[in-house]
Coordinates of C-alpha atoms in Angstrom, one line a residue:
M1 CA -188.3 -50.6 164.8
P2 CA -190.8 -48.3 162.9
L3 CA -189.7 -45.5 165.2
M4 CA -186.0 -46.1 164.5
L5 CA -186.7 -46.2 160.7
Y6 CA -188.6 -42.9 161.0
S7 CA -185.8 -41.3 163.0
G8 CA -183.2 -42.5 160.5
C9 CA -185.2 -41.1 157.5
C10 CA -185.6 -37.7 159.3
Q11 CA -181.9 -37.6 160.0
A12 CA -181.0 -38.4 156.4
C13 CA -183.4 -35.7 155.1
T14 CA -181.9 -33.2 157.5
Q15 CA -178.4 -34.0 156.2
V16 CA -179.5 -33.6 152.6
G17 CA -181.1 -30.3 153.4
A18 CA -178.0 -29.1 155.3
A19 CA -175.8 -30.1 152.3
G20 CA -177.6 -27.4 150.2
P21 CA -178.8 -27.5 146.6
D22 CA -177.3 -29.9 144.1
P23 CA -174.1 -28.4 142.7
L24 CA -174.9 -29.5 139.2
V25 CA -178.2 -27.6 139.3
N26 CA -176.4 -24.5 140.6
N27 CA -173.8 -24.8 137.8
I28 CA -176.4 -25.1 135.1
S29 CA -178.4 -22.2 136.5
A30 CA -175.2 -20.0 136.7
F31 CA -174.2 -20.9 133.1
R32 CA -177.7 -20.1 131.9
D33 CA -177.6 -16.8 133.6
A34 CA -174.2 -16.0 132.2
C35 CA -175.4 -16.9 128.6
W36 CA -178.4 -14.6 129.0
R37 CA -176.2 -11.7 130.1
F38 CA -173.8 -12.5 127.3
L39 CA -176.7 -12.0 124.8
R40 CA -177.3 -8.4 126.1
P41 CA -181.1 -8.8 126.7
H42 CA -181.9 -5.1 125.9
T43 CA -180.5 -5.7 122.3
I44 CA -182.4 -9.0 122.0
R45 CA -185.7 -7.2 122.9
G46 CA -185.0 -4.6 120.2
T47 CA -184.3 -7.2 117.5
A48 CA -187.3 -9.4 118.5
L49 CA -189.7 -6.5 118.6
G50 CA -188.4 -5.1 115.3
S51 CA -188.9 -8.5 113.6
V52 CA -192.4 -9.1 115.0
S53 CA -193.4 -5.5 114.2
L54 CA -192.3 -5.6 110.5
V55 CA -193.8 -9.0 110.0
S56 CA -197.1 -7.8 111.5
R57 CA -197.2 -4.8 109.3
A58 CA -196.6 -6.9 106.2
L59 CA -199.4 -9.3 107.2
I60 CA -201.8 -6.4 108.0
E61 CA -201.2 -5.0 104.5
N62 CA -201.8 -8.5 102.9
S63 CA -204.1 -10.2 105.4
H64 CA -205.7 -12.3 102.6
L65 CA -202.4 -14.1 102.0
I66 CA -201.9 -15.2 105.6
K67 CA -201.2 -18.9 106.0
W68 CA -200.5 -20.8 109.2
S69 CA -198.0 -22.9 107.4
L70 CA -195.7 -19.8 107.4
L71 CA -195.6 -19.6 111.2
F72 CA -192.6 -21.9 111.5
K73 CA -190.7 -20.0 108.9
A74 CA -191.4 -16.7 110.7
L75 CA -190.3 -18.1 114.0
S76 CA -187.1 -19.5 112.5
G77 CA -186.4 -16.1 111.0
V78 CA -186.8 -14.4 114.4
F79 CA -184.4 -17.0 115.9
A80 CA -181.9 -16.4 113.1
L81 CA -181.9 -12.7 113.8
I82 CA -181.5 -13.3 117.5
C83 CA -178.5 -15.6 116.6
G84 CA -177.0 -12.8 114.5
N85 CA -177.6 -10.3 117.4
G86 CA -175.9 -12.8 119.8
Y87 CA -172.9 -13.1 117.5
I88 CA -172.4 -9.4 117.2
V89 CA -172.7 -8.5 120.9
G90 CA -170.7 -11.7 121.8
I91 CA -167.7 -11.0 119.6
N92 CA -167.6 -7.5 121.0
Q93 CA -167.4 -8.8 124.5
I94 CA -164.6 -11.2 123.7
Y95 CA -162.4 -8.4 122.4
D96 CA -163.5 -5.9 125.0
I97 CA -162.7 -7.8 128.2
G98 CA -160.3 -5.2 129.6
I99 CA -162.6 -2.3 128.8
D100 CA -165.6 -4.1 130.2
K101 CA -163.8 -4.8 133.5
V102 CA -163.9 -1.0 134.0
N103 CA -167.2 0.0 132.2
K104 CA -169.4 -3.1 132.5
P105 CA -168.0 -5.4 135.2
Y106 CA -171.3 -7.2 135.4
L107 CA -170.9 -8.7 131.9
P108 CA -170.2 -12.5 132.2
I109 CA -166.7 -12.6 130.7
A110 CA -165.5 -9.6 132.5
A111 CA -167.0 -10.9 135.7
G112 CA -165.4 -14.3 135.3
D113 CA -168.8 -16.1 135.0
L114 CA -168.1 -17.2 131.4
S115 CA -164.8 -18.4 130.0
V116 CA -163.4 -17.0 126.8
K117 CA -163.5 -20.6 125.4
S118 CA -167.2 -20.9 126.1
A119 CA -167.8 -17.5 124.7
W120 CA -166.1 -18.5 121.4
F121 CA -168.2 -21.6 121.3
L122 CA -171.4 -19.5 121.7
V123 CA -170.5 -17.0 119.0
I124 CA -169.5 -19.6 116.5
F125 CA -172.8 -21.5 117.2
F126 CA -174.8 -18.3 116.7
A127 CA -173.1 -17.5 113.4
V128 CA -173.4 -21.0 112.0
A129 CA -176.9 -21.6 113.2
G130 CA -178.1 -18.2 111.9
L131 CA -176.5 -18.6 108.5
L132 CA -177.9 -22.2 108.1
I133 CA -181.4 -21.1 109.0
V134 CA -181.4 -18.1 106.6
G135 CA -179.7 -20.0 103.8
L136 CA -182.1 -22.9 103.9
N137 CA -185.3 -20.8 104.3
F138 CA -184.9 -17.3 102.8
G139 CA -182.9 -17.5 99.6
P140 CA -179.6 -16.0 98.5
F141 CA -180.5 -12.3 98.7
I142 CA -181.6 -12.3 102.3
T143 CA -178.6 -14.6 103.1
S144 CA -176.3 -12.0 101.6
L145 CA -177.9 -9.3 103.7
Y146 CA -177.5 -11.4 106.8
S147 CA -173.9 -12.2 105.9
L148 CA -173.3 -8.4 105.5
G149 CA -174.7 -7.8 108.9
L150 CA -172.3 -10.4 110.5
F151 CA -169.4 -9.0 108.5
L152 CA -170.1 -5.4 109.7
G153 CA -170.5 -6.7 113.3
T154 CA -167.1 -8.5 113.0
I155 CA -165.1 -5.5 111.7
Y156 CA -166.7 -3.3 114.3
S157 CA -165.0 -5.3 117.1
V158 CA -162.2 -7.5 115.8
P159 CA -158.6 -6.4 115.2
P160 CA -157.0 -5.2 113.0
F161 CA -160.1 -3.5 111.8
R162 CA -161.8 -2.6 115.1
M163 CA -163.9 0.1 113.6
K164 CA -165.4 1.0 116.9
R165 CA -162.2 3.1 117.5
F166 CA -163.4 5.5 114.8
P167 CA -166.7 7.3 115.9
V168 CA -168.1 8.0 112.4
A169 CA -167.4 4.4 111.1
A170 CA -168.9 2.9 114.4
F171 CA -172.0 5.0 114.1
L172 CA -172.6 4.1 110.5
I173 CA -172.1 0.4 111.2
I174 CA -174.6 0.4 114.0
A175 CA -177.2 2.4 112.1
T176 CA -176.8 0.2 109.1
V177 CA -177.2 -3.1 110.9
R178 CA -179.8 -2.2 113.5
G179 CA -181.6 0.3 111.2
F180 CA -181.6 -0.4 107.5
L181 CA -180.6 -4.1 107.3
L182 CA -183.0 -5.3 109.9
N183 CA -186.1 -3.4 108.8
F184 CA -185.6 -3.7 105.0
G185 CA -184.5 -7.4 105.3
V186 CA -187.4 -8.5 107.5
Y187 CA -190.0 -6.8 105.4
Y188 CA -188.5 -8.1 102.1
A189 CA -188.4 -11.6 103.5
T190 CA -191.9 -11.5 104.7
R191 CA -193.3 -10.3 101.4
A192 CA -191.3 -12.9 99.6
A193 CA -192.7 -15.6 101.9
L194 CA -196.2 -14.3 101.0
G195 CA -195.3 -14.7 97.3
L196 CA -195.1 -10.9 96.7
A197 CA -192.4 -8.8 95.1
F198 CA -190.8 -6.2 97.3
E199 CA -192.5 -2.9 97.3
W200 CA -192.0 0.0 99.7
S201 CA -195.0 1.3 101.6
S202 CA -195.1 4.6 103.3
P203 CA -195.2 3.2 106.8
V204 CA -192.3 0.8 106.1
A205 CA -190.3 3.6 104.5
F206 CA -191.1 5.7 107.6
I207 CA -190.0 3.1 110.2
T208 CA -186.8 2.2 108.2
T209 CA -185.8 5.9 108.1
F210 CA -186.9 6.5 111.7
V211 CA -185.1 3.5 113.2
T212 CA -182.0 4.1 111.2
L213 CA -181.7 7.6 112.7
F214 CA -182.7 6.2 116.1
A215 CA -179.9 3.6 115.8
L216 CA -177.5 6.4 115.1
V217 CA -178.6 8.0 118.3
I218 CA -178.1 4.7 120.2
A219 CA -174.6 4.5 118.7
I220 CA -173.9 8.0 119.9
T221 CA -175.3 7.7 123.4
K222 CA -174.2 4.1 124.1
D223 CA -170.7 5.5 124.9
L224 CA -172.0 7.9 127.6
P225 CA -171.8 5.4 130.5
D226 CA -168.4 4.1 129.2
V227 CA -166.4 7.4 129.2
E228 CA -164.1 6.3 132.1
G229 CA -163.0 3.0 130.5
D230 CA -162.8 4.4 127.0
R231 CA -160.4 7.1 128.1
K232 CA -158.3 4.5 130.0
F233 CA -158.0 2.3 126.9
Q234 CA -157.7 5.2 124.5
I235 CA -160.9 4.4 122.7
S236 CA -161.9 7.6 120.8
T237 CA -165.6 8.4 121.0
L238 CA -167.6 11.5 120.7
A239 CA -168.4 11.3 124.4
T240 CA -164.7 11.3 125.3
K241 CA -164.0 14.2 122.8
L242 CA -167.0 16.4 123.3
G243 CA -168.2 15.5 126.8
V244 CA -171.2 13.7 128.2
R245 CA -173.5 16.8 128.4
N246 CA -172.9 17.8 124.7
I247 CA -173.5 14.2 123.5
S248 CA -176.7 13.8 125.5
F249 CA -178.0 17.1 124.0
L250 CA -177.0 15.9 120.5
G251 CA -178.8 12.5 121.0
S252 CA -181.9 14.1 122.5
G253 CA -182.0 16.7 119.7
L254 CA -181.8 14.1 116.9
L255 CA -184.6 12.1 118.5
L256 CA -186.8 15.2 118.9
L257 CA -186.1 15.9 115.2
N258 CA -187.3 12.3 114.5
Y259 CA -190.5 12.9 116.5
V260 CA -191.2 16.3 114.8
A261 CA -190.8 14.7 111.4
S262 CA -193.1 11.8 112.4
I263 CA -195.9 14.3 113.4
A264 CA -195.3 16.3 110.3
A265 CA -195.6 13.1 108.1
A266 CA -198.9 12.3 109.7
I267 CA -200.2 15.9 109.2
F268 CA -199.2 16.2 105.5
M269 CA -199.8 12.5 104.5
P270 CA -203.1 11.6 106.2
Q271 CA -203.8 9.0 103.5
A272 CA -200.7 7.0 104.5
F273 CA -200.8 7.1 108.3
N274 CA -203.2 6.8 111.2
R275 CA -203.1 10.4 112.5
N276 CA -205.1 9.5 115.6
I277 CA -202.2 7.4 116.8
M278 CA -199.2 8.9 115.0
I279 CA -199.6 12.5 116.3
P280 CA -200.5 12.1 120.0
V281 CA -198.2 9.1 120.7
H282 CA -195.2 10.8 119.2
A283 CA -196.0 14.0 121.0
I284 CA -196.1 12.2 124.3
L285 CA -192.8 10.3 123.5
A286 CA -191.1 13.6 122.6
L287 CA -192.3 15.3 125.8
S288 CA -191.1 12.3 127.9
L289 CA -187.7 12.6 126.2
V290 CA -187.5 16.3 127.1
F291 CA -188.4 15.4 130.7
Q292 CA -185.8 12.7 130.9
S293 CA -183.1 15.0 129.5
W294 CA -184.1 17.6 132.2
L295 CA -183.7 14.9 134.9
L296 CA -180.2 14.1 133.5
E297 CA -179.2 17.8 133.7
K298 CA -180.7 18.1 137.2
A299 CA -178.6 15.1 138.4
N300 CA -175.5 16.8 137.0
Y301 CA -174.8 13.9 134.7
S302 CA -173.9 11.4 137.4
K303 CA -173.1 7.9 136.3
E304 CA -176.4 6.5 137.6
A305 CA -178.4 9.3 135.8
I306 CA -176.5 8.6 132.6
S307 CA -177.3 4.9 132.8
T308 CA -181.0 5.7 133.4
Y309 CA -181.0 8.1 130.4
Y310 CA -179.5 5.4 128.2
R311 CA -182.0 2.8 129.3
F312 CA -184.8 5.3 128.6
I313 CA -183.5 5.8 125.0
W314 CA -183.9 2.0 124.5
N315 CA -187.4 2.1 126.0
L316 CA -188.3 4.8 123.4
F317 CA -186.8 2.5 120.7
Y318 CA -189.1 -0.4 121.9
A319 CA -192.1 1.9 122.0
E320 CA -191.7 2.8 118.3
Y321 CA -191.8 -0.8 117.2
I322 CA -194.8 -1.5 119.5
I323 CA -196.9 1.2 117.9
F324 CA -195.7 0.7 114.3
P325 CA -198.3 -1.9 113.2
L326 CA -201.0 0.5 114.3
I327 CA -199.8 3.6 112.4

């Protein structure tokens, strides 16, 4: 009898193993993966790094006012910004399904991994959750800035506005939201939480200007991998009008101008910046950009090389926020 019971248990276990993993677990895992791709992780990293970097700078400047009780408020603020980011990139995917099937078939709606209904649920959740968090914790001024960011993200993608059809308007929206609003808003909110009136410091004025121009470069170069789909759906971008090579040169040139200005600021304003970090790090980043641009030229602007170049631009963006608290 014990032998029979043992044999029966082994047979049952074998059958369970042969049946494969639990479908419910698979479905949950697939939905989680689709949601993560829906959030566009590279943009989430930029938003999170920017928030942490600006908060860190404000705390470094006013270390005597740091209170652990503010930690929850800071984390809720970062979550609200991620919600805002999720809303903007999400609403764009909902209205770009046809284009994404050509340019970005790996995105969850275009790939059929996330339904449009689920996508709408997510973007509504992101907008409502973000507005509630900001409204309850950061006052009317920051709430108005946050609302402005959501509004600009909406008219960028949603008909009949769909400002992404117009290159200059699209660039200004992206630069405003990812550049000025994020940096100014986070720094303002952090100083307010510390009980301080807003006041520009040289490093914060620098990073706001630097990142606003950098966001303009991201806006220009983001269309490089999408030329094929943009032409098919008659989306007018500088890349479709001027060509991939010219736009990559323009983007690299603007970034080099950014780095030269950063080095010059450290040389002529030694009292405001840490020259030992500001000068060598920006010189290295500038040289790495030149090298990446050379690789793109050498690869004859293949689709893979263009995607690698665009990812590298984002890595430079992350790097600036990482070093910012130290400059």
